[in-house]
Amino acid sequence: MQRELHLISPAGKSIIVRPGQQLVAGRDGDFPLAPDDASMHRHFLRFWQQEDTWMVSNVGSFLAAELSSPRSRTNGPIRLVPQSTAAIPEGTSMLCFTTPSGSYELTVTRSQP
């Protein structure tokens, strides 16, 4: 069964990414994140599906993000430094990131079969 990815921005806007699609989030991405924050990367996070797993990659050059989920198999949040990639666990996760102008949370829900 194909699963969707649902994103909710810090501003409360939402989007669904379907299998076969990819999405780039950032100040000037497909999905706007902190569009008024000049410190936010134009292209920051890329989401796509690899086989049955949704992935997120930090495509920025200096900001980091933390992926946290109650279903994560690690002992804490996964730190996504620039040019790193992580699998998104099933259920709801939070992607948290900070710029010099503010702190933000992106809600990411990977649908279950």
Short mmCIF file of N, CA and C in Angstrom, two decimals:
data_model
loop_
_atom_site.label_atom_id
_atom_site.label_comp_id
_atom_site.label_asym_id
_atom_site.label_seq_id
_atom_site.Cartn_x
_atom_site.Cartn_y
_atom_site.Cartn_z
N MET A 1 0.84 -1.19 0.00
CA MET A 1 0.00 0.00 0.00
C MET A 1 0.88 1.25 0.00
N GLN A 2 0.56 2.21 -0.83
CA GLN A 2 1.30 3.46 -0.89
C GLN A 2 0.88 4.36 0.26
N ARG A 3 1.84 5.02 0.85
CA ARG A 3 1.57 5.90 1.99
C ARG A 3 1.90 7.33 1.62
N GLU A 4 1.15 8.25 2.18
CA GLU A 4 1.36 9.67 1.92
C GLU A 4 2.13 10.30 3.08
N LEU A 5 2.65 11.48 2.82
CA LEU A 5 3.33 12.26 3.84
C LEU A 5 2.57 13.58 3.97
N HIS A 6 2.21 13.94 5.19
CA HIS A 6 1.44 15.16 5.44
C HIS A 6 2.33 16.11 6.23
N LEU A 7 2.50 17.33 5.73
CA LEU A 7 3.32 18.35 6.38
C LEU A 7 2.44 19.51 6.82
N ILE A 8 2.73 20.04 8.02
CA ILE A 8 2.07 21.25 8.51
C ILE A 8 3.16 22.24 8.87
N SER A 9 3.13 23.41 8.24
CA SER A 9 4.17 24.42 8.43
C SER A 9 4.01 25.12 9.77
N PRO A 10 5.05 25.87 10.20
CA PRO A 10 4.93 26.66 11.43
C PRO A 10 3.77 27.66 11.36
N ALA A 11 3.38 28.08 10.16
CA ALA A 11 2.27 29.02 9.99
C ALA A 11 0.91 28.31 9.94
N GLY A 12 0.90 26.97 10.03
CA GLY A 12 -0.35 26.22 10.02
C GLY A 12 -0.82 25.78 8.65
N LYS A 13 -0.04 26.05 7.61
CA LYS A 13 -0.42 25.60 6.26
C LYS A 13 -0.03 24.14 6.11
N SER A 14 -0.82 23.40 5.34
CA SER A 14 -0.54 21.97 5.18
C SER A 14 -0.47 21.58 3.72
N ILE A 15 0.22 20.47 3.49
CA ILE A 15 0.35 19.91 2.16
C ILE A 15 0.52 18.40 2.28
N ILE A 16 0.05 17.68 1.29
CA ILE A 16 0.23 16.22 1.24
C ILE A 16 1.17 15.91 0.09
N VAL A 17 2.18 15.09 0.39
CA VAL A 17 3.12 14.63 -0.63
C VAL A 17 2.78 13.17 -0.90
N ARG A 18 2.52 12.87 -2.15
CA ARG A 18 2.12 11.51 -2.53
C ARG A 18 3.31 10.73 -3.06
N PRO A 19 3.23 9.40 -3.01
CA PRO A 19 4.31 8.58 -3.55
C PRO A 19 4.63 8.99 -5.00
N GLY A 20 5.90 9.03 -5.31
CA GLY A 20 6.34 9.45 -6.63
C GLY A 20 6.62 10.94 -6.73
N GLN A 21 6.17 11.70 -5.74
CA GLN A 21 6.42 13.14 -5.72
C GLN A 21 7.59 13.43 -4.78
N GLN A 22 8.21 14.56 -4.97
CA GLN A 22 9.15 15.07 -3.99
C GLN A 22 8.79 16.51 -3.72
N LEU A 23 9.22 17.02 -2.58
CA LEU A 23 8.87 18.38 -2.19
C LEU A 23 10.09 19.02 -1.54
N VAL A 24 10.33 20.28 -1.84
CA VAL A 24 11.39 21.04 -1.20
C VAL A 24 10.73 22.14 -0.37
N ALA A 25 11.10 22.21 0.90
CA ALA A 25 10.57 23.22 1.81
C ALA A 25 11.67 24.23 2.11
N GLY A 26 11.30 25.47 2.22
CA GLY A 26 12.24 26.54 2.52
C GLY A 26 11.59 27.88 2.25
N ARG A 27 12.36 28.93 2.41
CA ARG A 27 11.81 30.28 2.22
C ARG A 27 11.23 30.46 0.81
N ASP A 28 11.84 29.81 -0.19
CA ASP A 28 11.38 29.95 -1.57
C ASP A 28 11.14 28.58 -2.20
N GLY A 29 10.80 27.57 -1.37
CA GLY A 29 10.60 26.22 -1.88
C GLY A 29 9.17 25.96 -2.32
N ASP A 30 8.90 24.70 -2.67
CA ASP A 30 7.55 24.28 -3.04
C ASP A 30 6.58 24.49 -1.88
N PHE A 31 7.11 24.35 -0.66
CA PHE A 31 6.32 24.50 0.57
C PHE A 31 7.03 25.56 1.42
N PRO A 32 6.45 26.77 1.53
CA PRO A 32 7.12 27.86 2.22
C PRO A 32 7.31 27.61 3.72
N LEU A 33 8.54 27.83 4.17
CA LEU A 33 8.87 27.81 5.60
C LEU A 33 9.47 29.17 5.93
N ALA A 34 8.90 29.85 6.88
CA ALA A 34 9.41 31.15 7.34
C ALA A 34 9.74 32.07 6.17
N PRO A 35 8.78 32.36 5.28
CA PRO A 35 9.07 33.15 4.09
C PRO A 35 9.56 34.56 4.37
N ASP A 36 9.28 35.08 5.57
CA ASP A 36 9.72 36.44 5.91
C ASP A 36 11.03 36.46 6.69
N ASP A 37 11.62 35.29 6.93
CA ASP A 37 12.87 35.18 7.68
C ASP A 37 14.03 35.09 6.68
N ALA A 38 14.79 36.18 6.56
CA ALA A 38 15.89 36.23 5.59
C ALA A 38 16.99 35.22 5.91
N SER A 39 17.03 34.69 7.14
CA SER A 39 18.04 33.70 7.52
C SER A 39 17.66 32.29 7.10
N MET A 40 16.40 32.09 6.71
CA MET A 40 15.95 30.76 6.28
C MET A 40 16.49 30.49 4.88
N HIS A 41 16.97 29.27 4.67
CA HIS A 41 17.42 28.88 3.33
C HIS A 41 16.26 28.95 2.35
N ARG A 42 16.55 29.32 1.12
CA ARG A 42 15.51 29.29 0.08
C ARG A 42 15.05 27.85 -0.13
N HIS A 43 15.98 26.92 -0.11
CA HIS A 43 15.70 25.49 -0.21
C HIS A 43 16.39 24.83 0.98
N PHE A 44 15.60 24.29 1.91
CA PHE A 44 16.14 23.79 3.17
C PHE A 44 15.97 22.29 3.33
N LEU A 45 14.75 21.79 3.22
CA LEU A 45 14.48 20.37 3.45
C LEU A 45 13.81 19.76 2.22
N ARG A 46 14.31 18.60 1.83
CA ARG A 46 13.72 17.89 0.68
C ARG A 46 13.10 16.60 1.19
N PHE A 47 11.87 16.32 0.78
CA PHE A 47 11.13 15.12 1.17
C PHE A 47 10.86 14.28 -0.06
N TRP A 48 11.04 12.98 0.03
CA TRP A 48 10.77 12.05 -1.07
C TRP A 48 10.62 10.65 -0.50
N GLN A 49 10.06 9.76 -1.32
CA GLN A 49 9.88 8.37 -0.90
C GLN A 49 10.92 7.50 -1.60
N GLN A 50 11.57 6.67 -0.80
CA GLN A 50 12.55 5.71 -1.30
C GLN A 50 12.03 4.32 -0.93
N GLU A 51 11.57 3.60 -1.92
CA GLU A 51 10.88 2.32 -1.72
C GLU A 51 9.68 2.57 -0.82
N ASP A 52 9.60 1.96 0.36
CA ASP A 52 8.45 2.16 1.25
C ASP A 52 8.70 3.17 2.36
N THR A 53 9.83 3.87 2.30
CA THR A 53 10.21 4.78 3.38
C THR A 53 10.26 6.22 2.89
N TRP A 54 9.65 7.12 3.65
CA TRP A 54 9.78 8.54 3.35
C TRP A 54 11.08 9.04 3.95
N MET A 55 11.77 9.88 3.19
CA MET A 55 13.08 10.40 3.58
C MET A 55 13.03 11.92 3.64
N VAL A 56 13.94 12.49 4.46
CA VAL A 56 14.13 13.94 4.50
C VAL A 56 15.63 14.20 4.43
N SER A 57 15.98 15.20 3.64
CA SER A 57 17.38 15.58 3.48
C SER A 57 17.50 17.08 3.70
N ASN A 58 18.54 17.48 4.43
CA ASN A 58 18.83 18.89 4.63
C ASN A 58 19.68 19.33 3.44
N VAL A 59 19.10 20.10 2.54
CA VAL A 59 19.82 20.55 1.35
C VAL A 59 20.37 21.97 1.53
N GLY A 60 20.28 22.48 2.74
CA GLY A 60 20.81 23.81 3.03
C GLY A 60 22.31 23.79 3.24
N SER A 61 22.87 24.96 3.57
CA SER A 61 24.32 25.05 3.73
C SER A 61 24.78 25.37 5.14
N PHE A 62 23.89 25.86 6.02
CA PHE A 62 24.35 26.16 7.38
C PHE A 62 23.34 25.87 8.48
N LEU A 63 22.05 25.85 8.22
CA LEU A 63 21.07 25.55 9.26
C LEU A 63 20.97 24.05 9.48
N ALA A 64 20.71 23.65 10.71
CA ALA A 64 20.47 22.25 11.04
C ALA A 64 19.02 22.10 11.49
N ALA A 65 18.52 20.89 11.45
CA ALA A 65 17.17 20.58 11.94
C ALA A 65 17.26 19.34 12.82
N GLU A 66 16.31 19.17 13.70
CA GLU A 66 16.23 17.97 14.53
C GLU A 66 14.89 17.29 14.28
N LEU A 67 14.96 16.00 13.97
CA LEU A 67 13.78 15.18 13.73
C LEU A 67 13.52 14.36 14.98
N SER A 68 12.38 14.56 15.60
CA SER A 68 12.05 13.79 16.80
C SER A 68 10.69 13.12 16.64
N SER A 69 10.61 11.91 17.18
CA SER A 69 9.39 11.12 17.08
C SER A 69 9.34 10.14 18.24
N PRO A 70 8.14 9.91 18.81
CA PRO A 70 8.04 8.88 19.85
C PRO A 70 8.33 7.49 19.30
N ARG A 71 8.26 7.29 17.99
CA ARG A 71 8.51 5.98 17.39
C ARG A 71 9.95 5.81 16.92
N SER A 72 10.78 6.82 17.14
CA SER A 72 12.16 6.75 16.68
C SER A 72 12.92 5.66 17.43
N ARG A 73 13.78 4.96 16.72
CA ARG A 73 14.57 3.89 17.33
C ARG A 73 15.87 4.40 17.92
N THR A 74 16.08 5.69 17.92
CA THR A 74 17.30 6.26 18.48
C THR A 74 17.01 6.74 19.90
N ASN A 75 18.05 7.16 20.60
CA ASN A 75 17.90 7.63 21.97
C ASN A 75 17.66 9.13 22.05
N GLY A 76 17.07 9.68 21.05
CA GLY A 76 16.80 11.11 21.05
C GLY A 76 16.58 11.59 19.64
N PRO A 77 16.52 12.90 19.47
CA PRO A 77 16.28 13.45 18.14
C PRO A 77 17.43 13.11 17.18
N ILE A 78 17.09 13.03 15.90
CA ILE A 78 18.09 12.84 14.85
C ILE A 78 18.46 14.23 14.36
N ARG A 79 19.74 14.55 14.43
CA ARG A 79 20.21 15.87 13.98
C ARG A 79 20.51 15.82 12.49
N LEU A 80 19.85 16.68 11.74
CA LEU A 80 20.05 16.79 10.30
C LEU A 80 20.91 18.01 10.00
N VAL A 81 22.21 17.78 9.92
CA VAL A 81 23.12 18.85 9.55
C VAL A 81 23.06 19.02 8.03
N PRO A 82 23.60 20.11 7.49
CA PRO A 82 23.56 20.28 6.03
C PRO A 82 24.12 19.07 5.29
N GLN A 83 23.41 18.69 4.25
CA GLN A 83 23.74 17.58 3.35
C GLN A 83 23.56 16.19 3.99
N SER A 84 22.80 16.10 5.09
CA SER A 84 22.52 14.79 5.69
C SER A 84 21.08 14.38 5.39
N THR A 85 20.82 13.07 5.56
CA THR A 85 19.53 12.48 5.23
C THR A 85 19.10 11.55 6.35
N ALA A 86 17.78 11.45 6.58
CA ALA A 86 17.24 10.53 7.58
C ALA A 86 15.91 9.97 7.10
N ALA A 87 15.59 8.77 7.58
CA ALA A 87 14.28 8.16 7.33
C ALA A 87 13.27 8.77 8.30
N ILE A 88 12.07 9.00 7.82
CA ILE A 88 11.00 9.54 8.66
C ILE A 88 10.22 8.37 9.24
N PRO A 89 10.13 8.27 10.58
CA PRO A 89 9.38 7.16 11.18
C PRO A 89 7.88 7.26 10.89
N GLU A 90 7.17 6.13 10.97
CA GLU A 90 5.71 6.15 10.84
C GLU A 90 5.12 6.97 11.97
N GLY A 91 3.94 7.49 11.71
CA GLY A 91 3.27 8.31 12.71
C GLY A 91 3.67 9.76 12.56
N THR A 92 3.54 10.51 13.66
CA THR A 92 3.82 11.95 13.64
C THR A 92 5.18 12.25 14.24
N SER A 93 5.93 13.08 13.54
CA SER A 93 7.25 13.53 13.98
C SER A 93 7.28 15.05 13.95
N MET A 94 8.27 15.61 14.61
CA MET A 94 8.48 17.05 14.58
C MET A 94 9.87 17.31 14.01
N LEU A 95 9.94 18.27 13.11
CA LEU A 95 11.22 18.77 12.61
C LEU A 95 11.38 20.17 13.18
N CYS A 96 12.36 20.36 14.04
CA CYS A 96 12.58 21.64 14.69
C CYS A 96 13.86 22.27 14.16
N PHE A 97 13.84 23.58 13.95
CA PHE A 97 15.02 24.27 13.44
C PHE A 97 14.98 25.71 13.91
N THR A 98 16.15 26.31 13.99
CA THR A 98 16.29 27.67 14.50
C THR A 98 17.16 28.49 13.55
N THR A 99 16.73 29.70 13.30
CA THR A 99 17.53 30.67 12.55
C THR A 99 17.89 31.78 13.54
N PRO A 100 18.75 32.72 13.18
CA PRO A 100 19.01 33.84 14.08
C PRO A 100 17.75 34.66 14.41
N SER A 101 16.73 34.55 13.58
CA SER A 101 15.50 35.33 13.78
C SER A 101 14.40 34.61 14.54
N GLY A 102 14.49 33.28 14.69
CA GLY A 102 13.42 32.57 15.38
C GLY A 102 13.57 31.07 15.36
N SER A 103 12.70 30.41 16.11
CA SER A 103 12.66 28.95 16.18
C SER A 103 11.35 28.47 15.56
N TYR A 104 11.41 27.32 14.88
CA TYR A 104 10.27 26.83 14.13
C TYR A 104 10.09 25.33 14.32
N GLU A 105 8.85 24.88 14.14
CA GLU A 105 8.52 23.45 14.16
C GLU A 105 7.67 23.11 12.95
N LEU A 106 8.04 22.04 12.30
CA LEU A 106 7.30 21.52 11.15
C LEU A 106 6.76 20.15 11.57
N THR A 107 5.46 19.95 11.50
CA THR A 107 4.86 18.66 11.83
C THR A 107 4.83 17.79 10.59
N VAL A 108 5.33 16.57 10.74
CA VAL A 108 5.42 15.62 9.62
C VAL A 108 4.70 14.35 10.03
N THR A 109 3.68 13.94 9.27
CA THR A 109 2.95 12.71 9.57
C THR A 109 3.07 11.76 8.40
N ARG A 110 3.64 10.61 8.67
CA ARG A 110 3.75 9.55 7.68
C ARG A 110 2.57 8.62 7.89
N SER A 111 1.68 8.54 6.91
CA SER A 111 0.47 7.72 7.08
C SER A 111 0.83 6.25 7.20
N GLN A 112 -0.01 5.54 7.92
CA GLN A 112 0.20 4.12 8.16
C GLN A 112 -0.78 3.33 7.31
N PRO A 113 -0.42 2.07 7.00
CA PRO A 113 -1.32 1.24 6.17
C PRO A 113 -2.64 0.97 6.87
#
